[in-house]
XYZ file of C-alpha atoms in Angstrom:
155
model
C 43.035 5.210 -62.839
C 44.736 6.931 -59.957
C 46.220 10.297 -60.742
C 49.034 9.516 -58.318
C 50.513 6.861 -60.585
C 52.779 8.374 -63.173
C 53.674 7.064 -66.599
C 56.935 5.375 -65.509
C 55.210 3.520 -62.660
C 52.451 2.336 -64.989
C 54.974 1.060 -67.521
C 57.041 -0.667 -64.815
C 53.878 -2.363 -63.514
C 52.941 -3.503 -66.994
C 56.423 -4.979 -67.619
C 56.551 -6.666 -64.207
C 53.269 -8.456 -64.895
C 54.663 -10.080 -68.056
C 57.502 -12.335 -66.781
C 58.585 -13.238 -70.321
C 59.676 -9.614 -70.847
C 62.229 -9.918 -68.020
C 63.221 -13.459 -69.063
C 64.145 -12.262 -72.565
C 65.631 -8.981 -71.335
C 63.301 -6.820 -73.419
C 63.193 -3.151 -72.470
C 60.322 -0.735 -73.046
C 60.176 3.013 -72.641
C 57.323 5.428 -73.065
C 57.627 7.645 -76.110
C 54.584 9.840 -75.727
C 51.575 7.555 -75.938
C 53.611 5.012 -77.909
C 56.156 2.519 -76.636
C 59.729 2.110 -77.816
C 61.143 -1.403 -77.432
C 64.715 -2.669 -77.287
C 66.134 -6.201 -77.295
C 69.709 -5.928 -75.997
C 72.131 -8.320 -77.683
C 73.108 -11.458 -75.765
C 75.172 -14.321 -77.225
C 72.427 -16.833 -76.368
C 70.100 -15.111 -78.881
C 72.227 -16.331 -81.806
C 70.486 -18.980 -83.891
C 73.025 -19.394 -86.677
C 76.610 -19.147 -85.379
C 78.029 -19.429 -88.910
C 76.686 -16.004 -89.935
C 76.201 -15.111 -86.938
C 72.498 -14.186 -86.920
C 69.826 -13.749 -84.267
C 67.433 -16.684 -83.929
C 64.114 -16.112 -85.677
C 62.249 -17.147 -82.541
C 63.927 -14.394 -80.544
C 62.938 -11.842 -83.181
C 59.368 -13.191 -83.401
C 58.898 -13.163 -79.628
C 60.316 -9.630 -79.482
C 57.774 -8.493 -82.075
C 54.902 -10.297 -80.327
C 55.810 -8.785 -76.955
C 56.140 -5.333 -78.538
C 52.650 -5.696 -80.014
C 51.246 -7.101 -76.753
C 52.819 -4.372 -74.612
C 51.669 -1.646 -77.022
C 48.112 -2.958 -76.803
C 48.331 -3.198 -72.996
C 49.813 0.286 -72.786
C 47.004 1.739 -74.888
C 44.385 -0.040 -72.728
C 45.875 1.433 -69.554
C 45.649 4.916 -71.041
C 42.046 4.261 -72.065
C 41.313 3.451 -68.426
C 40.675 -0.255 -69.074
C 42.005 -2.356 -66.278
C 41.960 -2.782 -62.597
C 44.080 -1.862 -59.641
C 45.600 -4.718 -57.657
C 45.695 -4.926 -53.870
C 49.199 -3.471 -54.111
C 47.887 -0.466 -56.025
C 49.283 -1.609 -59.360
C 47.371 -0.822 -62.521
C 46.960 -3.776 -64.820
C 44.849 -3.945 -67.966
C 42.659 -6.913 -68.702
C 44.792 -9.331 -70.715
C 44.244 -9.884 -74.442
C 45.097 -13.337 -75.819
C 47.205 -13.887 -78.901
C 45.167 -15.494 -81.696
C 47.899 -15.602 -84.303
C 51.172 -14.042 -85.297
C 52.601 -13.752 -88.790
C 56.254 -12.729 -89.111
C 57.945 -11.630 -92.311
C 61.743 -11.843 -92.015
C 63.425 -9.358 -94.342
C 67.099 -9.742 -93.445
C 69.295 -11.444 -90.883
C 69.425 -9.960 -87.424
C 73.027 -9.072 -86.663
C 74.528 -9.697 -83.225
C 73.643 -6.250 -81.901
C 70.780 -4.347 -80.246
C 67.417 -4.612 -81.953
C 64.632 -2.067 -81.707
C 60.900 -2.296 -82.379
C 57.713 -0.324 -82.376
C 54.105 -1.298 -82.912
C 50.978 0.352 -84.214
C 47.438 -0.685 -83.390
C 45.583 -0.906 -86.678
C 42.271 -2.077 -85.224
C 41.046 -2.369 -81.652
C 37.457 -3.461 -81.273
C 35.579 -4.944 -78.350
C 36.442 -8.551 -79.293
C 39.419 -8.361 -81.629
C 42.552 -6.260 -82.103
C 45.157 -6.149 -84.840
C 48.647 -4.779 -84.171
C 51.485 -4.318 -86.673
C 55.038 -4.432 -85.272
C 58.374 -3.701 -86.946
C 61.912 -4.539 -85.794
C 65.113 -2.903 -87.000
C 68.725 -2.518 -85.958
C 70.901 0.289 -87.354
C 68.394 1.972 -89.630
C 64.670 2.182 -88.937
C 64.047 2.385 -92.670
C 65.683 -1.044 -93.141
C 63.606 -3.355 -90.936
C 64.804 -6.872 -90.218
C 61.260 -8.192 -89.633
C 57.601 -7.205 -89.605
C 54.780 -8.899 -87.739
C 51.011 -8.798 -87.866
C 49.439 -9.873 -84.575
C 45.788 -10.592 -83.864
C 44.522 -10.578 -80.294
C 41.281 -11.724 -78.703
C 40.200 -8.946 -76.391
C 38.969 -9.814 -72.914
C 35.297 -9.495 -72.171
C 34.342 -6.361 -70.342
C 31.910 -7.084 -67.528
C 29.886 -4.045 -66.952
């Protein structure tokens, strides 16, 4: 990994290479070696207008992307990945095997935050636990357990 690239450039490159992050408006910032994630509120994220509550799919995709980005971020810092012709660092891409989401309470129409923790990262398989909350981190709105198939390392 080039020493010229700083942490913000690496994170911007990682986010740019996952178009779904921009499509959903997810934001990530480096918090030491961990990532902090934010899903800004937009009216089109509402799934139940009677409550109103965020759609479960929006919450699930936010948790999956938080887990995916956390795994990608950790792989960049481990030096796993290549450098594109444009000089961008990009880790080899893990594939989602499955995602289990536990919804604990309705997501209110407001900003949602998330963080993820890698519980296991082997050569072929990784497990990442992600949590989403709104006003109080100790009162999560959903938890997710994500399993990823790690890319083969050639060499």
